[in-house]
Amino acid sequence: MQVVFLPDGADLDALSTAYGITLLYPQAKILLPGAASSSFRLALKHFENLLKDKTIKPDSLKEVDTVFLPDSNNIKLAEKKLSPYLKKDTHFVIIDHHPLRGRLSGNIEKHIQNTGAATTIIVNRIKRSGINITPEEATLLALGIYEDTGSFTYNTTTPKDLRAAAYLISKGADLELIRGIIEERIDQEQIEIIHQLVENIQYFFIKNSRIIFTFAYSDHYIPDISSFLHLIKPLQEADAFFVLVNEKGKTSIIARSKKKEIDVGKIMSYLGGGGHYSAASATVKGLTVQEIKNYIETVLLGEAYKNKTIQEFMSTQIITVKKSSKIKQIKELAEKAPVLFVVNGRGKFEGIVLSKVIKESIRHGIEDIKVENFIIDSIITFEPETTLSEAERVVSSSSQEYFPVIKNGYPVGVINRTYIIKVLHGQVFDSEKDIFISRERIKPRYLNYRSKLEKFLPEHILTELEYIGKLSARLGFNTYLVGGIVRDMVLGKKNLDIDLIVEGDALELARAYAKEKKVPCHTFEEFMTAQITLKTGEKIDLATARKETYTHPGAYPKVEKATIKEDLYRRDFTINTLAVELTEGRFGILVDYFNGLKDIKDRMVRILHQLSFIEDPIRILRALRFAGRLGFRLGRPTEKLLKLAVDENMLELAPTGRVNLELTYTFNEEKVIDILFLMNKYRVLHSLIPEFYMDEKREELLSRLRDTIISFEMFLELKVDRVSNYLMALLYHLPFELSYKFLEKYHFSKTIKFFEEYYEIKDLLEKIPEKDSDLYKKIKFIKKDLLVYICASSPVELAERIIRILKKEGERQLLISGKDLKELGIPPSPIYRKILDDVFKKYLDDEIKSKKEALEYVKKQYLGG
Ligand code: ATP
Ligand code: MG
């Protein structure tokens, strides 16, 4: 076969010459280059039809008899590239206008002339041979001549070039098309970039590879950079290169590699791009060229470090403590290292404690407890021989910060997660999470919750939330729906408590909304919160995302603006850390930073860090309230730490107003009994109430109280004071003075009245009258709320009687009224009251059962028949 060989970087003159060759030698097929300039590629596209049957793919190559070299005399290169197909006597034909360097030997035919373009040589031969050419072919041929003579302006132009062109024009060559293609070639700006790239070349050596970094800046977009990189020789010679072109802060990266172990596709994928191991690209915003370079270098180093072992990097300075040590004994050790190793009597590893937790615990005045309370024992450990790449796999799927290194059961070192990631990737993901939490996700999870919002929120509220999202985007803020409403949506429950967190300024957002919608808005500068009222009356709470930091031990927390993640981190439980973004463009995206979704699915209440209950003991009550309400369990460390906080009497330190609120919420929960049983199990009630005990009697009282409340509310249509009733059930063992003290301490002033009244009437029912009408006389002055308690704490039979009486009381008006008496012809007078009371008394005692009987009775008794 006959092949026309075009090397990488071949130009338009070579292409035109190659085509001319195929006209003279119809058997010859063109082998196109792998890389070519943009004008070359443009020409290929324009002349696709002409070239279609004239080219050959590398994989269709067979034994080659003749190789044509258009616009080139580099036989060596052709021999190298085509070597598997060459024969001993393969014939080489050179058609070139460059002077020959050195002597050539072998079976070579040379057509070398001193013309401006190689194409001129081939056109002259075509002209002489009398082959007819079409206007399209004339155009393709002319292209090479125009290109290589700079449209006849270069000094190298000869009369022959002009004559050849004249001939092609006479055959119909399309000059406008030629100009179009030629003008496409590298312009001044691209040359400027090439200069920068050449000047800025930096070498980076790793193992035995030579890698080039180079960069250029431009104030606007430069197309097609990759098409002229072949012009930069050092790049072609390096084992790999990274070209960074920064256009107004956005950096395009082009990467090539000749070695499989330098996988530029993978490296670019870390930067959000992609490609093949040998050719890849990425576009990066928000990082400087230098930062990107540093990043790539560390990744390259990381790849090289992959097989190194942990022992080469770990810190061997470890401090050990005993499980049984008191916190105060290890105060000083905690200053020396971020983690302490807990070991047994023989020095074997049992777990770790975090120094931060020790210090915070002391700050909260808790120092007499043992280390074992804060031990973290279900923990991932490494062996000294673990390789960094094995470690990386573990590290990236765990949120553990410190990894003990253990040999034969003994601690030998420690390495932290950020360090491993830094060695391997040169990037630290997140270092603020220092107090141990098992819950944080390495990468937040995102879900589209738009349809859930549509399902669970009334349309008009959804519309307003979208409006707030738009407004928020306009102000440059991010706004999220957070808290119970999101948790309940995941659980499939309705909740219309709308709490928003604003990354930015909640007050400004609230004011802007109120102004545009002409609705009321209240702001609380000090707390960085605001409340707006929708036109339809619903209220929306907005708060600026914040974090609390302690400036020195014992100080009040300082409130600072923060990110949504930091805001969510200070919340009580993981199930309450979900947020749904409302900002325009991301409306409806749920974000899960702390595995809240998983915990809801697993039905678990978990705190976010070890000191959670100590920092805010109210969370003890909240944990049990959520566990009871939702039927969730406490996570294992959460349970342990809750017990610890109760044992340490932390509830004693909780603000009494907040205890009041939590208990009030509890008594109004549907699952109040479950919650109270949990509060008994974890000795929370014992901690709050003097001499509290739970026995069968109280258990029964509590569940009867719940049933009685339901009966009263259903049949008598009233709202029962649950708080007072349950408090009575929890405090009845105490003498009044002690109950009073408790109620006063926790601000249950309404319940104090309830207790007082109860103790007044308590003895009234010592003797229970037989007739319902007599019983009624006793109870009719007692408040219904008190009757609830009386029913729940009395024998069932009595309770049933009271409820029946109260029901009848409710029906009194239906039985017989003043109007009925008037119709019977009785003139209005105080006798009415006497008659009505009399009838009702008979009704209570079942002597009268209906309105009909009542009327008959009145006629007989008062109208003489
Ligand atoms: P509910 O359905 O009872 O209203 P909720 O989760 O909305 O449940 P709220 O008392 O309304 O509870 O509190 C709103 C949010 O504020 C909670 O979801 C929680 O994230 C956070 N929060 C409330 N109290 C605390 C606390 N003591 N510590 C930390 N975060 C808290
Ligand atoms: Mg709420």
Coordinates of C-alpha atoms and ligand atoms in Angstrom, one line a residue, residues 482-485 487-488 495 497 499 570-573 576-577 616 618-619 622 625-626 629 658 662 665 669, ligand 1:
V482 CA -34.5 24.0 60.0
G483 CA -35.4 22.2 63.2
G484 CA -38.5 20.2 64.1
I485 CA -40.4 20.9 60.9
R487 CA -37.4 16.3 61.2
D488 CA -41.1 15.8 61.1
N495 CA -45.6 20.5 61.7
D497 CA -43.4 25.6 63.2
D499 CA -37.9 28.3 61.8
R570 CA -24.7 23.6 68.3
R571 CA -28.1 22.0 68.2
D572 CA -29.3 19.3 70.6
F573 CA -29.6 16.1 68.7
N576 CA -32.7 18.2 64.7
T577 CA -29.8 19.1 62.5
D616 CA -26.9 22.4 78.5
I618 CA -32.0 21.0 79.5
R619 CA -31.1 18.6 76.8
R622 CA -35.4 17.1 75.7
R625 CA -39.0 13.9 75.5
F626 CA -38.1 13.1 71.9
R629 CA -42.6 11.1 71.8
R658 CA -36.4 26.4 81.1
E662 CA -39.7 21.5 79.3
Y665 CA -44.2 20.6 77.1
E669 CA -47.2 15.5 74.9
Ligands
ATP1 P1 -41.1 20.4 68.7 O1 -41.7 19.5 67.7 O2 -41.2 20.0 70.1 O3 -41.4 21.9 68.5 P2 -38.5 21.2 67.9 O4 -37.3 20.3 67.4 O5 -39.0 22.1 66.9 O6 -39.6 20.2 68.4 P3 -38.1 23.4 69.6 O7 -38.1 23.4 71.1 O8 -39.2 24.1 68.8 O9 -38.0 21.9 69.2 O10 -36.7 23.9 69.1 C1 -36.3 24.2 67.8 C2 -34.9 23.8 67.5 O11 -34.0 24.4 68.3 C3 -34.7 22.3 67.7 O12 -35.0 21.5 66.6 C4 -33.3 22.2 68.2 O13 -32.5 21.9 67.1 C5 -33.0 23.5 68.7 N1 -32.9 23.5 70.2 C6 -33.9 23.7 71.1 N2 -33.5 23.5 72.3 C7 -32.2 23.3 72.3 C8 -31.2 23.0 73.2 N3 -31.5 23.0 74.5 N4 -30.0 22.8 72.8 C9 -29.7 22.8 71.5 N5 -30.6 23.0 70.5 C10 -31.8 23.2 70.9

